[in-house]
DNA sequence: CTATTTACTTGCAAATTACAAGTAAATGCT
DNA sequence: AGCATTTACTTGTAATTTGCAAGTAAATAG
């Protein structure tokens, strides 16, 4: 059985939304990029309370789409480590842009508002800094 | 009956995704911002083929969330005009960032790839230019 | 005055998400 | 060695969302 990927159109927006256009994927990516989470258990503890089966499903999709990789923890056979690929790291500017919007129009916690204010003043430097760090981690391939 | 909005967390990302984190909302916004569509019928014709009930539902949500307004067409009683608010226009940088990502990682049509390449070279100017135009339209309140 | 356009609503099937519980291998503790 | 716990899930079922086809009702067009 060939698994044909049905794209709704050849617009980059719709194709992207076919991958991460849901209520959970970007939150998972946020926790991986921003909060440095690495395991299923860590992700499960996210503030928003994701269901176990939804997390498991999304991780499979994100891996299949090449945004993350799954590898065995060194020294432990029962633990897996989810890591971002370059493709996954590149999602970060999108997340940041949404957080910027949210800081203006939603009632977010003051801490986030402050971070946003600070980072907006030098948007590119901020975004690129975090991405560079993630990329370095990725290349260190530990 | 008070309609309590249940937010999953006080993070701007999750709250934003509660509003437009689905497969359709941003495509509707794209057509309004980018392709200058204004009516239900125009939106229904989008390339991705949205179902009539889904479009109707999403328009209600987007209006309730203050991203768009609905007004009667001047000179026609059976037509409605959907227009972006400032809050809606501010979604544009998010859409653009996703299109940028899509241009790198999805198989988008060449035309879009070219536009992205051009606009990436001067990202801020490009995004702000479109937003300024939309804002001008909004303020002309015709 | 009939046909078409415009903006939907309705009904029902299919897919996705939510919630609770269970499982199975690995590890930690005594 | 043996039992409890951790880790990473799977399974089942209910609720919600989406997809598709059809219908409707007011307004306009010929």
mmCIF file of C-alpha atoms (C1' of nucleotides) in Angstrom:
data_model
loop_
_atom_site.group_PDB
_atom_site.id
_atom_site.type_symbol
_atom_site.label_atom_id
_atom_site.label_comp_id
_atom_site.label_asym_id
_atom_site.label_seq_id
_atom_site.Cartn_x
_atom_site.Cartn_y
_atom_site.Cartn_z
ATOM 1 C CA UNK A 1 0.000 0.000 0.000
ATOM 2 C CA UNK A 2 1.570 3.215 -1.147
ATOM 3 C CA UNK A 3 0.875 6.056 1.184
ATOM 4 C CA UNK A 4 -0.065 8.923 -1.065
ATOM 5 C CA UNK A 5 0.216 12.299 0.542
ATOM 6 C CA UNK A 6 -2.793 14.284 -0.516
ATOM 7 C CA UNK A 7 -1.911 17.957 -0.660
ATOM 8 C CA UNK A 8 -4.834 20.299 -0.819
ATOM 9 C CA UNK A 9 -3.021 22.702 -3.123
ATOM 10 C CA UNK A 10 0.483 23.652 -4.162
ATOM 11 C CA UNK A 11 0.501 26.706 -1.922
ATOM 12 C CA UNK A 12 3.205 26.567 0.727
ATOM 13 C CA UNK A 13 0.788 27.737 3.369
ATOM 14 C CA UNK A 14 -1.715 24.941 2.892
ATOM 15 C CA UNK A 15 1.008 22.324 2.625
ATOM 16 C CA UNK A 16 2.597 23.594 5.814
ATOM 17 C CA UNK A 17 -0.756 23.577 7.585
ATOM 18 C CA UNK A 18 -1.256 19.982 6.460
ATOM 19 C CA UNK A 19 1.834 19.193 8.530
ATOM 20 C CA UNK A 20 1.512 21.348 11.644
ATOM 21 C CA UNK A 21 -1.843 23.113 11.298
ATOM 22 C CA UNK A 22 -3.491 21.745 14.416
ATOM 23 C CA UNK A 23 -3.798 22.603 18.069
ATOM 24 C CA UNK A 24 -0.786 20.585 19.253
ATOM 25 C CA UNK A 25 2.126 20.305 16.831
ATOM 26 C CA UNK A 26 3.496 23.794 17.389
ATOM 27 C CA UNK A 27 3.179 23.428 21.164
ATOM 28 C CA UNK A 28 5.301 20.289 20.966
ATOM 29 C CA UNK A 29 7.808 22.124 18.801
ATOM 30 C CA UNK A 30 7.812 25.046 21.246
ATOM 31 C CA UNK A 31 8.685 22.719 24.116
ATOM 32 C CA UNK A 32 11.463 21.138 22.085
ATOM 33 C CA UNK A 33 12.950 24.397 20.800
ATOM 34 C CA UNK A 34 12.212 26.758 23.598
ATOM 35 C CA UNK A 35 12.042 24.751 26.809
ATOM 36 C CA UNK A 36 14.673 22.212 25.876
ATOM 37 C CA UNK A 37 12.462 19.166 26.414
ATOM 38 C CA UNK A 38 13.643 15.915 24.952
ATOM 39 C CA UNK A 39 11.541 12.976 26.110
ATOM 40 C CA UNK A 40 7.953 11.828 25.763
ATOM 41 C CA UNK A 41 7.482 12.179 29.501
ATOM 42 C CA UNK A 42 8.741 15.758 29.551
ATOM 43 C CA UNK A 43 6.461 16.719 26.684
ATOM 44 C CA UNK A 44 3.506 15.063 28.375
ATOM 45 C CA UNK A 45 3.949 17.456 31.279
ATOM 46 C CA UNK A 46 3.359 20.560 29.152
ATOM 47 C CA UNK A 47 1.137 23.218 30.689
ATOM 48 C CA UNK A 48 -1.660 22.684 28.194
ATOM 49 C CA UNK A 49 -2.198 19.054 29.149
ATOM 50 C CA UNK A 50 -1.864 16.984 26.006
ATOM 51 C CA UNK A 51 -3.454 13.521 25.910
ATOM 52 C CA UNK A 52 -1.071 10.557 25.743
ATOM 53 C CA UNK A 53 -2.393 9.205 22.480
ATOM 54 C CA UNK A 54 -2.416 12.604 20.805
ATOM 55 C CA UNK A 55 1.217 13.186 21.811
ATOM 56 C CA UNK A 56 2.220 9.748 20.556
ATOM 57 C CA UNK A 57 0.421 10.326 17.250
ATOM 58 C CA UNK A 58 1.861 13.799 16.710
ATOM 59 C CA UNK A 59 5.398 12.614 17.442
ATOM 60 C CA UNK A 60 5.018 9.955 14.766
ATOM 61 C CA UNK A 61 3.773 12.538 12.260
ATOM 62 C CA UNK A 62 6.487 15.066 13.127
ATOM 63 C CA UNK A 63 9.112 12.366 12.736
ATOM 64 C CA UNK A 64 7.643 11.145 9.454
ATOM 65 C CA UNK A 65 7.635 14.709 8.166
ATOM 66 C CA UNK A 66 11.267 15.106 9.143
ATOM 67 C CA UNK A 67 10.884 17.809 11.781
ATOM 68 C CA UNK A 68 12.209 15.657 14.602
ATOM 69 C CA UNK A 69 14.240 12.508 15.079
ATOM 70 C CA UNK A 70 13.850 9.771 17.662
ATOM 71 C CA UNK A 71 16.881 8.148 19.152
ATOM 72 C CA UNK A 72 17.718 5.959 22.114
ATOM 73 C CA UNK A 73 19.123 7.683 25.164
ATOM 74 C CA UNK A 74 22.755 6.784 25.711
ATOM 75 C CA UNK A 75 22.964 4.605 28.791
ATOM 76 C CA UNK A 76 19.283 3.846 29.013
ATOM 77 C CA UNK A 77 17.331 1.409 26.916
ATOM 78 C CA UNK A 78 13.887 2.538 27.993
ATOM 79 C CA UNK A 79 14.258 6.164 27.145
ATOM 80 C CA UNK A 80 14.021 7.925 23.844
ATOM 81 C CA UNK A 81 15.267 11.336 22.949
ATOM 82 C CA UNK A 82 13.385 13.509 20.517
ATOM 83 C CA UNK A 83 15.545 16.033 18.740
ATOM 84 C CA UNK A 84 14.855 18.710 16.188
ATOM 85 C CA UNK A 85 16.182 18.515 12.670
ATOM 86 C CA UNK A 86 17.179 21.594 10.700
ATOM 87 C CA UNK A 87 13.699 21.515 9.179
ATOM 88 C CA UNK A 88 12.261 21.521 12.670
ATOM 89 C CA UNK A 89 14.490 24.286 13.969
ATOM 90 C CA UNK A 90 13.336 26.407 11.065
ATOM 91 C CA UNK A 91 9.816 26.329 12.512
ATOM 92 C CA UNK A 92 11.012 28.606 15.272
ATOM 93 C CA UNK A 93 10.472 31.934 13.509
ATOM 94 C CA UNK A 94 6.849 30.918 12.930
ATOM 95 C CA UNK A 95 6.360 30.116 16.610
ATOM 96 C CA UNK A 96 7.971 33.398 17.566
ATOM 97 C CA UNK A 97 5.746 35.353 15.208
ATOM 98 C CA UNK A 98 2.652 33.755 16.752
ATOM 99 C CA UNK A 99 3.924 34.516 20.245
ATOM 100 C CA UNK A 100 4.404 38.141 19.183
ATOM 101 C CA UNK A 101 0.799 38.295 18.007
ATOM 102 C CA UNK A 102 -0.402 36.586 21.162
ATOM 103 C CA UNK A 103 1.436 39.056 23.345
ATOM 104 C CA UNK A 104 -0.511 41.859 21.712
ATOM 105 C CA UNK A 105 -3.949 40.285 21.552
ATOM 106 C CA UNK A 106 -4.175 37.580 24.225
ATOM 107 C CA UNK A 107 -3.908 37.691 27.973
ATOM 108 C CA UNK A 108 -0.520 36.112 28.382
ATOM 109 C CA UNK A 109 1.522 35.942 31.539
ATOM 110 C CA UNK A 110 3.558 39.086 32.267
ATOM 111 C CA UNK A 111 6.853 37.267 31.956
ATOM 112 C CA UNK A 112 6.107 36.364 28.373
ATOM 113 C CA UNK A 113 4.984 39.883 27.617
ATOM 114 C CA UNK A 114 8.312 41.194 28.880
ATOM 115 C CA UNK A 115 10.341 38.708 26.880
ATOM 116 C CA UNK A 116 8.392 39.590 23.773
ATOM 117 C CA UNK A 117 8.857 43.286 24.293
ATOM 118 C CA UNK A 118 12.573 42.805 24.673
ATOM 119 C CA UNK A 119 12.965 40.433 21.776
ATOM 120 C CA UNK A 120 10.790 42.470 19.429
ATOM 121 C CA UNK A 121 13.216 45.326 19.677
ATOM 122 C CA UNK A 122 15.754 43.178 18.001
ATOM 123 C CA UNK A 123 13.666 40.481 16.445
ATOM 124 C CA UNK A 124 16.138 39.005 14.011
ATOM 125 C CA UNK A 125 19.031 38.840 16.464
ATOM 126 C CA UNK A 126 16.840 37.138 19.060
ATOM 127 C CA UNK A 127 15.367 34.539 16.747
ATOM 128 C CA UNK A 128 18.685 33.810 15.115
ATOM 129 C CA UNK A 129 20.420 33.444 18.447
ATOM 130 C CA UNK A 130 18.128 30.669 19.642
ATOM 131 C CA UNK A 131 18.270 28.969 16.276
ATOM 132 C CA UNK A 132 22.052 29.069 16.204
ATOM 133 C CA UNK A 133 22.197 27.412 19.603
ATOM 134 C CA UNK A 134 19.825 24.646 18.516
ATOM 135 C CA UNK A 135 21.777 24.129 15.358
ATOM 136 C CA UNK A 136 25.006 23.826 17.325
ATOM 137 C CA UNK A 137 23.386 21.190 19.525
ATOM 138 C CA UNK A 138 22.240 19.361 16.437
ATOM 139 C CA UNK A 139 25.712 19.330 14.916
ATOM 140 C CA UNK A 140 27.338 18.139 18.108
ATOM 141 C CA UNK A 141 25.317 14.930 17.596
ATOM 142 C CA UNK A 142 25.713 13.541 21.099
ATOM 143 C CA UNK B 1 -25.718 30.986 29.555
ATOM 144 C CA UNK B 2 -22.337 32.640 29.821
ATOM 145 C CA UNK B 3 -19.915 31.382 27.239
ATOM 146 C CA UNK B 4 -16.723 30.811 29.116
ATOM 147 C CA UNK B 5 -13.641 30.766 26.950
ATOM 148 C CA UNK B 6 -11.471 27.924 28.129
ATOM 149 C CA UNK B 7 -7.834 28.708 27.506
ATOM 150 C CA UNK B 8 -5.468 25.818 27.761
ATOM 151 C CA UNK B 9 -2.737 27.925 29.302
ATOM 152 C CA UNK B 10 -1.644 31.536 29.581
ATOM 153 C CA UNK B 11 0.992 31.110 26.881
ATOM 154 C CA UNK B 12 0.380 33.348 23.876
ATOM 155 C CA UNK B 13 1.125 30.482 21.525
ATOM 156 C CA UNK B 14 -1.546 28.166 22.887
ATOM 157 C CA UNK B 15 -4.099 30.948 23.116
ATOM 158 C CA UNK B 16 -3.395 31.966 19.539
ATOM 159 C CA UNK B 17 -3.686 28.367 18.389
ATOM 160 C CA UNK B 18 -7.032 28.125 20.179
ATOM 161 C CA UNK B 19 -8.185 30.848 17.773
ATOM 162 C CA UNK B 20 -6.592 29.968 14.431
ATOM 163 C CA UNK B 21 -4.770 26.695 15.038
ATOM 164 C CA UNK B 22 -6.622 24.582 12.517
ATOM 165 C CA UNK B 23 -6.373 23.657 8.862
ATOM 166 C CA UNK B 24 -8.601 26.451 7.544
ATOM 167 C CA UNK B 25 -8.486 29.740 9.472
ATOM 168 C CA UNK B 26 -5.155 30.908 8.109
ATOM 169 C CA UNK B 27 -6.133 29.978 4.558
ATOM 170 C CA UNK B 28 -9.216 32.163 4.910
ATOM 171 C CA UNK B 29 -7.056 34.955 6.292
ATOM 172 C CA UNK B 30 -4.597 34.494 3.430
ATOM 173 C CA UNK B 31 -7.364 34.913 0.871
ATOM 174 C CA UNK B 32 -8.609 38.033 2.634
ATOM 175 C CA UNK B 33 -5.187 39.642 3.096
ATOM 176 C CA UNK B 34 -3.321 38.399 0.109
ATOM 177 C CA UNK B 35 -5.846 37.715 -2.635
ATOM 178 C CA UNK B 36 -8.212 40.537 -1.743
ATOM 179 C CA UNK B 37 -11.272 38.330 -1.421
ATOM 180 C CA UNK B 38 -14.262 39.806 0.352
ATOM 181 C CA UNK B 39 -17.327 37.596 0.049
ATOM 182 C CA UNK B 40 -18.386 34.150 1.186
ATOM 183 C CA UNK B 41 -18.643 33.039 -2.421
ATOM 184 C CA UNK B 42 -15.136 34.194 -3.256
ATOM 185 C CA UNK B 43 -13.701 32.423 -0.237
ATOM 186 C CA UNK B 44 -15.586 29.261 -1.119
ATOM 187 C CA UNK B 45 -13.711 29.154 -4.409
ATOM 188 C CA UNK B 46 -10.306 28.881 -2.741
ATOM 189 C CA UNK B 47 -7.922 26.362 -4.304
ATOM 190 C CA UNK B 48 -8.012 24.051 -1.319
ATOM 191 C CA UNK B 49 -11.749 23.433 -1.557
ATOM 192 C CA UNK B 50 -13.273 24.319 1.778
ATOM 193 C CA UNK B 51 -16.667 22.856 2.697
ATOM 194 C CA UNK B 52 -19.568 25.296 2.929
ATOM 195 C CA UNK B 53 -20.365 24.584 6.559
ATOM 196 C CA UNK B 54 -16.742 24.762 7.625
ATOM 197 C CA UNK B 55 -16.335 28.148 5.948
ATOM 198 C CA UNK B 56 -19.525 29.431 7.568
ATOM 199 C CA UNK B 57 -18.396 28.182 10.992
ATOM 200 C CA UNK B 58 -14.901 29.628 10.707
ATOM 201 C CA UNK B 59 -16.207 33.011 9.585
ATOM 202 C CA UNK B 60 -18.372 33.140 12.705
ATOM 203 C CA UNK B 61 -15.400 32.291 14.919
ATOM 204 C CA UNK B 62 -13.069 34.758 13.200
ATOM 205 C CA UNK B 63 -15.682 37.477 13.579
ATOM 206 C CA UNK B 64 -16.327 36.595 17.223
ATOM 207 C CA UNK B 65 -12.595 36.724 17.878
ATOM 208 C CA UNK B 66 -12.401 40.140 16.252
ATOM 209 C CA UNK B 67 -10.151 39.241 13.313
ATOM 210 C CA UNK B 68 -12.758 40.126 10.698
ATOM 211 C CA UNK B 69 -15.951 42.125 10.415
ATOM 212 C CA UNK B 70 -19.075 41.366 8.422
ATOM 213 C CA UNK B 71 -20.950 44.145 6.710
ATOM 214 C CA UNK B 72 -23.603 44.499 4.029
ATOM 215 C CA UNK B 73 -22.418 45.334 0.552
ATOM 216 C CA UNK B 74 -23.400 48.828 -0.466
ATOM 217 C CA UNK B 75 -26.052 48.580 -3.141
ATOM 218 C CA UNK B 76 -26.831 44.932 -2.594
ATOM 219 C CA UNK B 77 -28.852 43.415 0.196
ATOM 220 C CA UNK B 78 -27.940 39.808 -0.432
ATOM 221 C CA UNK B 79 -24.218 40.228 -0.292
ATOM 222 C CA UNK B 80 -21.931 40.519 2.675
ATOM 223 C CA UNK B 81 -18.444 41.834 2.771
ATOM 224 C CA UNK B 82 -15.868 40.348 5.094
ATOM 225 C CA UNK B 83 -13.109 42.722 6.041
ATOM 226 C CA UNK B 84 -10.044 42.402 8.210
ATOM 227 C CA UNK B 85 -9.646 44.312 11.436
ATOM 228 C CA UNK B 86 -6.282 45.558 12.673
ATOM 229 C CA UNK B 87 -6.090 42.380 14.748
ATOM 230 C CA UNK B 88 -6.652 40.375 11.582
ATOM 231 C CA UNK B 89 -4.168 42.306 9.502
ATOM 232 C CA UNK B 90 -1.575 41.605 12.170
ATOM 233 C CA UNK B 91 -1.869 37.899 11.375
ATOM 234 C CA UNK B 92 -0.106 38.557 8.109
ATOM 235 C CA UNK B 93 3.493 38.261 9.368
ATOM 236 C CA UNK B 94 2.599 34.809 10.697
ATOM 237 C CA UNK B 95 1.206 33.720 7.350
ATOM 238 C CA UNK B 96 4.272 35.084 5.590
ATOM 239 C CA UNK B 97 6.615 33.239 7.931
ATOM 240 C CA UNK B 98 4.801 29.972 7.225
ATOM 241 C CA UNK B 99 4.951 30.628 3.479
ATOM 242 C CA UNK B 100 8.704 31.205 3.826
ATOM 243 C CA UNK B 101 9.066 27.840 5.548
ATOM 244 C CA UNK B 102 6.868 26.177 2.957
ATOM 245 C CA UNK B 103 8.928 27.581 0.126
ATOM 246 C CA UNK B 104 11.986 25.856 1.571
ATOM 247 C CA UNK B 105 10.486 22.533 2.560
ATOM 248 C CA UNK B 106 7.370 21.935 0.448
ATOM 249 C CA UNK B 107 6.836 21.570 -3.260
ATOM 250 C CA UNK B 108 5.190 24.864 -3.946
ATOM 251 C CA UNK B 109 4.463 26.360 -7.335
ATOM 252 C CA UNK B 110 7.442 28.200 -8.893
ATOM 253 C CA UNK B 111 5.661 31.518 -8.850
ATOM 254 C CA UNK B 112 5.382 31.406 -5.091
ATOM 255 C CA UNK B 113 8.989 30.370 -4.760
ATOM 256 C CA UNK B 114 10.031 33.409 -6.766
ATOM 257 C CA UNK B 115 7.895 35.786 -4.740
ATOM 258 C CA UNK B 116 9.305 34.362 -1.530
ATOM 259 C CA UNK B 117 12.857 34.670 -2.747
ATOM 260 C CA UNK B 118 12.269 38.282 -3.662
ATOM 261 C CA UNK B 119 10.431 39.186 -0.499
ATOM 262 C CA UNK B 120 12.856 37.407 1.799
ATOM 263 C CA UNK B 121 15.600 39.698 0.656
ATOM 264 C CA UNK B 122 13.757 42.518 2.250
ATOM 265 C CA UNK B 123 11.364 40.770 4.562
ATOM 266 C CA UNK B 124 10.295 43.644 6.748
ATOM 267 C CA UNK B 125 9.709 46.077 3.908
ATOM 268 C CA UNK B 126 7.600 43.536 2.037
ATOM 269 C CA UNK B 127 5.456 42.518 4.967
ATOM 270 C CA UNK B 128 4.961 46.073 6.103
ATOM 271 C CA UNK B 129 4.046 47.234 2.635
ATOM 272 C CA UNK B 130 1.123 44.815 2.322
ATOM 273 C CA UNK B 131 0.022 45.560 5.848
ATOM 274 C CA UNK B 132 0.089 49.286 5.258
ATOM 275 C CA UNK B 133 -2.118 48.898 2.208
ATOM 276 C CA UNK B 134 -4.628 46.802 4.123
ATOM 277 C CA UNK B 135 -4.638 49.277 6.943
ATOM 278 C CA UNK B 136 -5.278 52.119 4.540
ATOM 279 C CA UNK B 137 -8.221 50.204 3.097
ATOM 280 C CA UNK B 138 -9.507 49.637 6.603
ATOM 281 C CA UNK B 139 -9.317 53.297 7.507
ATOM 282 C CA UNK B 140 -11.037 54.417 4.316
ATOM 283 C CA UNK B 141 -14.067 52.538 5.709
ATOM 284 C CA UNK B 142 -16.026 52.403 2.466
ATOM 285 C "C1'" DC C 1 -41.906 35.681 -13.756
ATOM 286 C "C1'" DT C 2 -38.681 32.242 -14.127
ATOM 287 C "C1'" DA C 3 -33.638 31.240 -13.573
ATOM 288 C "C1'" DT C 4 -29.668 32.196 -11.268
ATOM 289 C "C1'" DT C 5 -26.762 34.023 -7.737
ATOM 290 C "C1'" DT C 6 -25.493 34.526 -2.891
ATOM 291 C "C1'" DA C 7 -25.090 32.983 1.556
ATOM 292 C "C1'" DC C 8 -25.900 30.046 3.976
ATOM 293 C "C1'" DT C 9 -28.268 25.504 6.904
ATOM 294 C "C1'" DT C 10 -29.133 20.635 7.603
ATOM 295 C "C1'" DG C 11 -28.125 15.791 7.897
ATOM 296 C "C1'" DC C 12 -25.092 12.258 8.162
ATOM 297 C "C1'" DA C 13 -20.561 9.807 7.652
ATOM 298 C "C1'" DA C 14 -15.693 9.969 8.627
ATOM 299 C "C1'" DA C 15 -11.821 11.593 10.996
ATOM 300 C "C1'" DT C 16 -9.675 13.773 14.926
ATOM 301 C "C1'" DT C 17 -9.297 14.766 19.752
ATOM 302 C "C1'" DA C 18 -10.239 13.966 24.779
ATOM 303 C "C1'" DC C 19 -10.244 11.175 28.685
ATOM 304 C "C1'" DA C 20 -9.508 7.030 31.353
ATOM 305 C "C1'" DA C 21 -7.377 2.954 31.836
ATOM 306 C "C1'" DG C 22 -4.163 -0.661 30.802
ATOM 307 C "C1'" DT C 23 0.447 -2.693 29.263
ATOM 308 C "C1'" DA C 24 5.247 -3.940 28.867
ATOM 309 C "C1'" DA C 25 9.961 -3.282 29.230
ATOM 310 C "C1'" DA C 26 13.552 -1.160 31.939
ATOM 311 C "C1'" DT C 27 15.242 0.734 36.159
ATOM 312 C "C1'" DG C 28 15.521 1.767 41.278
ATOM 313 C "C1'" DC C 29 15.280 0.284 45.992
ATOM 314 C "C1'" DT C 30 15.899 -2.778 49.700
ATOM 315 C "C1'" DA D 1 16.202 -11.462 44.158
ATOM 316 C "C1'" DG D 2 11.828 -9.283 44.233
ATOM 317 C "C1'" DC D 3 8.608 -5.543 44.247
ATOM 318 C "C1'" DA D 4 7.457 -0.658 43.170
ATOM 319 C "C1'" DT D 5 8.168 2.832 39.984
ATOM 320 C "C1'" DT D 6 9.407 5.059 35.762
ATOM 321 C "C1'" DT D 7 9.036 5.498 30.790
ATOM 322 C "C1'" DA D 8 6.772 5.173 26.687
ATOM 323 C "C1'" DC D 9 3.446 4.073 25.014
ATOM 324 C "C1'" DT D 10 -1.570 1.338 23.380
ATOM 325 C "C1'" DT D 11 -6.466 0.535 23.724
ATOM 326 C "C1'" DG D 12 -11.257 1.715 24.199
ATOM 327 C "C1'" DT D 13 -14.831 4.771 24.071
ATOM 328 C "C1'" DA D 14 -17.048 9.296 24.007
ATOM 329 C "C1'" DA D 15 -17.159 13.935 22.267
ATOM 330 C "C1'" DT D 16 -15.995 17.171 18.894
ATOM 331 C "C1'" DT D 17 -14.610 18.641 14.308
ATOM 332 C "C1'" DT D 18 -14.483 18.079 9.446
ATOM 333 C "C1'" DG D 19 -16.122 16.426 4.843
ATOM 334 C "C1'" DC D 20 -19.635 15.863 1.551
ATOM 335 C "C1'" DA D 21 -24.140 16.199 -0.527
ATOM 336 C "C1'" DA D 22 -28.227 18.325 -0.610
ATOM 337 C "C1'" DG D 23 -31.589 21.795 0.479
ATOM 338 C "C1'" DT D 24 -33.293 26.621 1.439
ATOM 339 C "C1'" DA D 25 -34.458 31.443 1.244
ATOM 340 C "C1'" DA D 26 -33.843 36.000 -0.087
ATOM 341 C "C1'" DA D 27 -32.217 38.982 -3.742
ATOM 342 C "C1'" DT D 28 -31.024 40.026 -8.422
ATOM 343 C "C1'" DA D 29 -30.832 39.246 -13.608
ATOM 344 C "C1'" DG D 30 -32.902 38.441 -17.975
#
